[in-house]
mmCIF file of C-alpha atoms in Angstrom:
data_model
loop_
_atom_site.group_PDB
_atom_site.id
_atom_site.type_symbol
_atom_site.label_atom_id
_atom_site.label_comp_id
_atom_site.label_asym_id
_atom_site.label_seq_id
_atom_site.Cartn_x
_atom_site.Cartn_y
_atom_site.Cartn_z
ATOM 1 C CA MET W 7 -13.856 -26.090 18.382
ATOM 2 C CA ASP W 8 -14.292 -24.248 21.680
ATOM 3 C CA GLN W 9 -16.990 -22.077 20.180
ATOM 4 C CA LEU W 10 -18.739 -25.146 18.889
ATOM 5 C CA ILE W 11 -18.860 -26.552 22.399
ATOM 6 C CA ILE W 12 -20.056 -23.270 23.881
ATOM 7 C CA LEU W 13 -22.817 -22.985 21.288
ATOM 8 C CA GLY W 14 -23.532 -26.673 21.026
ATOM 9 C CA PHE W 15 -23.990 -27.504 24.671
ATOM 10 C CA PRO W 16 -27.130 -25.440 25.348
ATOM 11 C CA LEU W 17 -28.564 -26.724 22.101
ATOM 12 C CA PHE W 18 -27.765 -30.287 23.056
ATOM 13 C CA LEU W 19 -29.365 -29.733 26.458
ATOM 14 C CA LEU W 20 -32.490 -28.359 24.833
ATOM 15 C CA LEU W 21 -32.777 -31.319 22.483
ATOM 16 C CA LEU W 22 -32.062 -33.811 25.245
ATOM 17 C CA THR W 23 -34.649 -32.350 27.596
ATOM 18 C CA TYR W 24 -37.127 -32.144 24.724
ATOM 19 C CA PHE W 25 -36.926 -35.879 24.095
ATOM 20 C CA ILE W 26 -36.813 -36.931 27.750
ATOM 21 C CA GLY W 27 -39.594 -34.525 28.664
ATOM 22 C CA ARG W 28 -41.786 -35.716 25.827
ATOM 23 C CA HIS W 29 -41.212 -39.316 26.775
ATOM 24 C CA LEU W 30 -42.054 -38.710 30.423
ATOM 25 C CA GLU W 31 -45.145 -36.736 29.502
ATOM 26 C CA SER W 32 -46.565 -39.405 27.215
ATOM 27 C CA ASN W 33 -45.883 -42.049 29.870
ATOM 28 C CA HIS W 34 -47.648 -39.968 32.458
ATOM 29 C CA TYR W 35 -50.649 -39.391 30.220
ATOM 30 C CA LYS W 36 -50.848 -43.108 29.558
ATOM 31 C CA SER W 37 -50.907 -43.874 33.249
ATOM 32 C CA ILE W 38 -53.472 -41.122 33.884
ATOM 33 C CA ARG W 39 -55.782 -42.490 31.210
ATOM 34 C CA GLU W 40 -55.489 -46.027 32.545
ATOM 35 C CA ARG W 41 -56.182 -44.991 36.123
ATOM 36 C CA GLU W 42 -59.037 -42.711 35.100
ATOM 37 C CA ALA W 43 -60.635 -45.621 33.310
ATOM 38 C CA ALA W 44 -60.164 -47.772 36.410
ATOM 39 C CA THR W 45 -61.831 -45.240 38.710
ATOM 40 C CA LYS W 46 -64.568 -44.046 36.380
ATOM 41 C CA ASP W 47 -67.268 -45.762 38.452
ATOM 42 C CA MET W 48 -66.533 -43.517 41.351
ATOM 43 C CA VAL W 49 -68.732 -40.435 41.360
ATOM 44 C CA ALA W 50 -66.806 -37.270 42.178
ATOM 45 C CA ILE W 51 -68.744 -34.007 42.216
ATOM 46 C CA ASN W 52 -68.162 -30.509 43.453
ATOM 47 C CA PHE W 53 -71.579 -30.274 45.029
ATOM 48 C CA PRO W 54 -71.634 -29.834 48.804
ATOM 49 C CA ARG W 55 -73.935 -32.802 49.218
ATOM 50 C CA PHE W 56 -75.038 -35.871 47.363
ATOM 51 C CA PRO W 57 -77.802 -34.751 44.985
ATOM 52 C CA PHE W 58 -80.170 -37.624 45.743
ATOM 53 C CA ASP W 59 -81.646 -38.854 48.955
ATOM 54 C CA VAL W 60 -79.436 -41.725 49.892
ATOM 55 C CA GLU W 61 -78.383 -43.458 53.016
ATOM 56 C CA ILE W 62 -74.850 -42.494 53.966
ATOM 57 C CA GLU W 63 -72.936 -44.949 56.073
ATOM 58 C CA ARG W 64 -69.669 -43.172 56.583
ATOM 59 C CA ALA W 65 -67.937 -39.925 55.671
ATOM 60 C CA GLY W 66 -64.374 -38.671 55.828
ATOM 61 C CA MET W 67 -62.035 -36.210 54.232
ATOM 62 C CA VAL W 68 -59.714 -37.255 51.417
ATOM 63 C CA MET W 69 -57.070 -35.385 49.494
ATOM 64 C CA GLY W 70 -54.526 -35.845 46.779
ATOM 65 C CA SER W 71 -51.691 -33.625 45.765
ATOM 66 C CA VAL W 72 -48.813 -33.514 43.348
ATOM 67 C CA VAL W 73 -45.941 -31.173 42.573
ATOM 68 C CA VAL W 74 -44.927 -31.076 38.945
ATOM 69 C CA SER W 75 -42.446 -29.131 36.938
ATOM 70 C CA HIS W 76 -41.936 -28.709 33.227
ATOM 71 C CA ASP W 77 -38.809 -29.463 31.277
ATOM 72 C CA HIS W 78 -36.035 -27.159 30.233
ATOM 73 C CA PHE W 79 -37.131 -27.131 26.601
ATOM 74 C CA LYS W 80 -40.680 -26.090 27.369
ATOM 75 C CA ARG W 81 -39.460 -23.428 29.721
ATOM 76 C CA PHE W 82 -37.311 -22.067 26.935
ATOM 77 C CA LEU W 83 -40.280 -22.039 24.542
ATOM 78 C CA ALA W 84 -42.388 -20.251 27.114
ATOM 79 C CA GLN W 85 -39.758 -17.612 27.618
ATOM 80 C CA LEU W 86 -39.796 -16.915 23.893
ATOM 81 C CA ARG W 87 -43.583 -16.840 23.932
ATOM 82 C CA ILE W 88 -43.704 -14.306 26.743
ATOM 83 C CA ILE W 89 -41.982 -11.778 24.453
ATOM 84 C CA VAL W 90 -44.801 -11.819 21.914
ATOM 85 C CA GLY W 91 -47.643 -12.893 24.165
ATOM 86 C CA GLY W 92 -50.473 -15.236 23.394
ATOM 87 C CA ARG W 93 -51.275 -18.787 24.241
ATOM 88 C CA ILE W 94 -48.455 -20.752 25.834
ATOM 89 C CA LYS W 95 -49.286 -24.194 24.583
ATOM 90 C CA SER W 96 -46.340 -25.868 26.230
ATOM 91 C CA TYR W 97 -47.570 -25.032 29.736
ATOM 92 C CA GLU W 98 -51.088 -26.340 29.289
ATOM 93 C CA PRO W 99 -50.406 -30.081 29.427
ATOM 94 C CA LEU W 100 -48.364 -29.595 32.572
ATOM 95 C CA LEU W 101 -51.240 -28.107 34.534
ATOM 96 C CA ASP W 102 -53.700 -30.517 33.009
ATOM 97 C CA ARG W 103 -51.550 -33.465 34.050
ATOM 98 C CA ALA W 104 -51.133 -32.123 37.557
ATOM 99 C CA ARG W 105 -54.827 -31.507 38.048
ATOM 100 C CA ARG W 106 -55.859 -34.910 36.767
ATOM 101 C CA GLU W 107 -53.175 -36.601 38.831
ATOM 102 C CA ALA W 108 -54.288 -34.810 42.001
ATOM 103 C CA VAL W 109 -57.926 -35.779 41.441
ATOM 104 C CA LEU W 110 -56.882 -39.358 40.735
ATOM 105 C CA ARG W 111 -54.872 -39.580 43.926
ATOM 106 C CA MET W 112 -57.796 -38.209 45.878
ATOM 107 C CA LYS W 113 -60.126 -40.797 44.337
ATOM 108 C CA GLU W 114 -57.644 -43.563 44.985
ATOM 109 C CA GLN W 115 -57.390 -42.555 48.629
ATOM 110 C CA ALA W 116 -61.174 -42.596 48.890
ATOM 111 C CA LEU W 117 -61.319 -46.045 47.284
ATOM 112 C CA ALA W 118 -58.614 -47.351 49.598
ATOM 113 C CA ARG W 119 -60.688 -46.252 52.570
ATOM 114 C CA GLY W 120 -63.734 -48.019 51.251
ATOM 115 C CA HIS W 121 -65.725 -45.014 50.067
ATOM 116 C CA ASN W 122 -67.581 -44.903 46.784
ATOM 117 C CA THR W 123 -68.357 -41.208 46.251
ATOM 118 C CA VAL W 124 -66.578 -37.905 46.749
ATOM 119 C CA VAL W 125 -68.533 -34.687 47.163
ATOM 120 C CA ASN W 126 -67.564 -31.045 47.547
ATOM 121 C CA ILE W 127 -64.341 -31.369 45.596
ATOM 122 C CA ARG W 128 -62.112 -28.336 45.685
ATOM 123 C CA LEU W 129 -59.012 -27.763 43.591
ATOM 124 C CA GLU W 130 -56.185 -25.518 44.580
ATOM 125 C CA THR W 131 -53.073 -24.481 42.727
ATOM 126 C CA SER W 132 -50.017 -22.946 44.236
ATOM 127 C CA ARG W 133 -46.647 -22.124 42.877
ATOM 128 C CA LEU W 134 -43.452 -23.215 44.566
ATOM 129 C CA ALA W 135 -40.877 -20.506 44.365
ATOM 130 C CA ASN W 136 -37.328 -21.355 43.520
ATOM 131 C CA SER W 137 -35.142 -20.548 46.500
ATOM 132 C CA ARG W 138 -31.967 -20.289 44.476
ATOM 133 C CA ARG W 139 -32.789 -17.489 42.101
ATOM 134 C CA GLY W 140 -34.167 -15.147 44.721
ATOM 135 C CA GLY W 141 -37.635 -16.647 44.509
ATOM 136 C CA LYS W 142 -38.017 -15.605 40.901
ATOM 137 C CA GLY W 143 -37.999 -18.887 39.042
ATOM 138 C CA THR W 144 -40.637 -21.508 39.571
ATOM 139 C CA ALA W 145 -39.533 -24.776 41.104
ATOM 140 C CA GLY W 146 -42.862 -26.344 40.403
ATOM 141 C CA VAL W 147 -46.593 -26.114 40.655
ATOM 142 C CA GLU W 148 -48.538 -27.800 43.385
ATOM 143 C CA MET W 149 -52.010 -29.039 42.683
ATOM 144 C CA LEU W 150 -54.214 -30.055 45.562
ATOM 145 C CA ALA W 151 -57.582 -31.762 45.313
ATOM 146 C CA TYR W 152 -59.684 -32.421 48.384
ATOM 147 C CA GLY W 153 -63.196 -33.381 49.177
ATOM 148 C CA THR W 154 -65.481 -35.313 51.462
ATOM 149 C CA ALA W 155 -65.648 -38.989 50.670
ATOM 150 C CA LEU W 156 -68.890 -40.821 51.360
ATOM 151 C CA THR W 157 -69.863 -44.412 51.580
ATOM 152 C CA VAL W 158 -73.268 -44.495 49.996
ATOM 153 C CA ARG W 159 -75.276 -47.645 50.590
ATOM 154 C CA GLU W 160 -75.353 -49.765 47.476
ATOM 155 C CA GLY W 161 -78.459 -50.572 45.526
ATOM 156 C CA LEU W 162 -79.701 -47.041 45.005
ATOM 157 C CA MET R 5 -62.176 -37.752 64.805
ATOM 158 C CA LEU R 6 -64.274 -37.105 61.720
ATOM 159 C CA CYS R 7 -63.436 -34.463 59.165
ATOM 160 C CA SER R 8 -65.256 -33.037 56.202
ATOM 161 C CA ASN R 9 -65.148 -29.978 54.004
ATOM 162 C CA THR R 10 -68.927 -29.784 53.747
ATOM 163 C CA GLU R 11 -71.190 -27.957 56.149
ATOM 164 C CA ASP R 12 -72.049 -31.085 58.047
ATOM 165 C CA ILE R 13 -70.888 -34.634 58.488
ATOM 166 C CA PRO R 14 -73.049 -36.398 55.920
ATOM 167 C CA GLY R 15 -75.279 -38.951 57.552
ATOM 168 C CA GLN R 16 -74.885 -37.519 61.058
ATOM 169 C CA GLN R 17 -76.540 -34.876 63.182
ATOM 170 C CA ILE R 18 -74.676 -31.930 64.674
ATOM 171 C CA VAL R 19 -75.561 -31.468 68.334
ATOM 172 C CA GLU R 20 -73.049 -28.893 69.510
ATOM 173 C CA PHE R 21 -70.744 -26.212 68.082
ATOM 174 C CA TYR R 22 -67.384 -25.355 69.603
ATOM 175 C CA GLY R 23 -66.071 -22.673 67.252
ATOM 176 C CA VAL R 24 -63.128 -22.491 64.907
ATOM 177 C CA VAL R 25 -60.084 -24.693 65.381
ATOM 178 C CA THR R 26 -56.847 -24.229 63.491
ATOM 179 C CA GLY R 27 -53.621 -26.078 62.961
ATOM 180 C CA SER R 28 -50.515 -24.988 61.167
ATOM 181 C CA THR R 29 -46.915 -25.845 60.474
ATOM 182 C CA VAL R 30 -44.039 -24.007 58.862
ATOM 183 C CA ARG R 31 -41.750 -26.075 56.690
ATOM 184 C CA ALA R 32 -38.639 -25.468 54.692
ATOM 185 C CA LYS R 33 -37.296 -27.732 51.998
ATOM 186 C CA HIS R 34 -33.845 -29.065 52.640
ATOM 187 C CA ILE R 35 -30.885 -28.863 50.362
ATOM 188 C CA GLY R 36 -30.822 -32.551 49.382
ATOM 189 C CA ARG R 37 -34.348 -32.397 48.078
ATOM 190 C CA ASP R 38 -33.578 -29.092 46.452
ATOM 191 C CA ILE R 39 -30.725 -30.544 44.440
ATOM 192 C CA ALA R 40 -32.724 -33.592 43.399
ATOM 193 C CA ALA R 41 -35.652 -31.390 42.422
ATOM 194 C CA GLY R 42 -33.310 -29.063 40.548
ATOM 195 C CA LEU R 43 -32.131 -31.946 38.414
ATOM 196 C CA LYS R 44 -35.661 -33.187 37.876
ATOM 197 C CA ASN R 45 -36.607 -29.675 36.860
ATOM 198 C CA PHE R 46 -34.617 -30.159 33.668
ATOM 199 C CA VAL R 47 -36.664 -33.041 32.352
ATOM 200 C CA GLY R 48 -39.968 -32.119 33.949
ATOM 201 C CA GLY R 49 -42.509 -34.338 35.636
ATOM 202 C CA GLU R 50 -43.383 -34.924 39.227
ATOM 203 C CA LEU R 51 -41.055 -33.574 41.902
ATOM 204 C CA LYS R 52 -41.638 -36.368 44.406
ATOM 205 C CA GLY R 53 -39.559 -34.801 47.162
ATOM 206 C CA TYR R 54 -41.723 -31.701 47.181
ATOM 207 C CA THR R 55 -44.957 -33.674 46.897
ATOM 208 C CA GLU R 56 -44.012 -35.656 49.991
ATOM 209 C CA LEU R 57 -42.866 -32.581 51.848
ATOM 210 C CA LEU R 58 -46.147 -30.779 51.287
ATOM 211 C CA GLN R 59 -48.213 -33.851 52.040
ATOM 212 C CA GLU R 60 -46.435 -34.395 55.330
ATOM 213 C CA ALA R 61 -46.849 -30.745 56.232
ATOM 214 C CA ARG R 62 -50.541 -30.771 55.423
ATOM 215 C CA GLU R 63 -51.093 -33.948 57.444
ATOM 216 C CA GLU R 64 -49.310 -32.302 60.356
ATOM 217 C CA ALA R 65 -51.504 -29.194 60.099
ATOM 218 C CA LEU R 66 -54.643 -31.351 59.995
ATOM 219 C CA HIS R 67 -53.384 -33.380 62.915
ATOM 220 C CA ARG R 68 -52.830 -30.283 65.014
ATOM 221 C CA MET R 69 -56.257 -28.971 64.112
ATOM 222 C CA MET R 70 -57.829 -32.251 65.206
ATOM 223 C CA GLU R 71 -55.836 -32.198 68.440
ATOM 224 C CA GLN R 72 -57.249 -28.797 69.194
ATOM 225 C CA ALA R 73 -60.755 -29.977 68.405
ATOM 226 C CA ARG R 74 -60.276 -32.960 70.709
ATOM 227 C CA SER R 75 -59.103 -30.712 73.524
ATOM 228 C CA VAL R 76 -62.332 -28.711 73.438
ATOM 229 C CA GLY R 77 -64.403 -31.869 73.523
ATOM 230 C CA ALA R 78 -65.442 -32.103 69.871
ATOM 231 C CA ASN R 79 -65.603 -35.320 67.910
ATOM 232 C CA ALA R 80 -65.680 -33.886 64.378
ATOM 233 C CA VAL R 81 -64.409 -30.935 62.355
ATOM 234 C CA ILE R 82 -66.591 -29.616 59.583
ATOM 235 C CA ASN R 83 -66.026 -27.142 56.751
ATOM 236 C CA VAL R 84 -62.266 -27.726 56.711
ATOM 237 C CA ARG R 85 -60.239 -25.330 54.559
ATOM 238 C CA PHE R 86 -56.582 -25.247 53.681
ATOM 239 C CA GLY R 87 -54.298 -22.294 53.223
ATOM 240 C CA THR R 88 -50.707 -21.689 52.268
ATOM 241 C CA SER R 89 -48.562 -18.656 52.804
ATOM 242 C CA SER R 90 -44.891 -18.218 52.145
ATOM 243 C CA VAL R 91 -43.171 -16.815 55.185
ATOM 244 C CA ALA R 92 -39.604 -16.583 53.974
ATOM 245 C CA GLN R 93 -37.623 -17.708 50.983
ATOM 246 C CA GLY R 94 -37.864 -21.469 50.734
ATOM 247 C CA ALA R 95 -40.219 -21.746 53.693
ATOM 248 C CA ALA R 96 -43.963 -21.954 53.695
ATOM 249 C CA GLU R 97 -46.709 -22.129 56.228
ATOM 250 C CA LEU R 98 -49.462 -24.625 55.678
ATOM 251 C CA PHE R 99 -52.563 -24.281 57.766
ATOM 252 C CA ALA R 100 -55.894 -25.969 58.100
ATOM 253 C CA TYR R 101 -58.957 -24.657 59.838
ATOM 254 C CA GLY R 102 -62.488 -25.719 60.421
ATOM 255 C CA THR R 103 -65.381 -25.695 62.845
ATOM 256 C CA ALA R 104 -65.265 -28.112 65.739
ATOM 257 C CA VAL R 105 -68.590 -29.785 66.422
ATOM 258 C CA LYS R 106 -70.077 -32.729 68.212
ATOM 259 C CA VAL R 107 -72.017 -35.111 66.012
ATOM 260 C CA GLU R 108 -74.214 -38.061 66.755
#
């Protein structure tokens, strides 16, 4: 019985985090898709300036950032994957989610300030080290998106 | 105070340059947030405590940069860049720098 508990608990934890993590991820993707659809009219480019001659009323800097982490189950999968190498599929959605979320937050900030375009977008990724395991583990990944928001006069 | 990460303030003319201005802050995460984030780490997703921490720190760095620009008589900062460096375990420096200018 004791052995069953010792063996069963990590397995239970893996299964539990698999289901919770999957649920949270699909919820997040749903919200990302909805908000991307809502802000699709806003032009966001990584050009230093607006490509056409337009009249610019106002400019200001905007940014959006998010710190995300992956679940226990995916971390376990990745650890297995690192032994044999190759593509770590379980990490990809995490970074994708973070990047899209950061860009969305930046766009939302620009919209809230009354701008309608963002130019010169830059994306930055940084890893947050885990302070408990001597800085070895990863506590999360920070994604930062920033750019210059413009208010371009309508009707062009 | 205007800010942009492009080489000018779109729609305005630069009339004077004042040189580089910087602003930075060193932050450490506190234990409460660490525990909450540690739990959240199990199921994945956004670690809100850390997001807020970094946002606050970055705002502070920007604010200090703008203060410096104001003190030299500028009214805008162009070509703003961000940087991060970890100073010690659990502590990080966030800095922002740019060129202080006067625009019209």
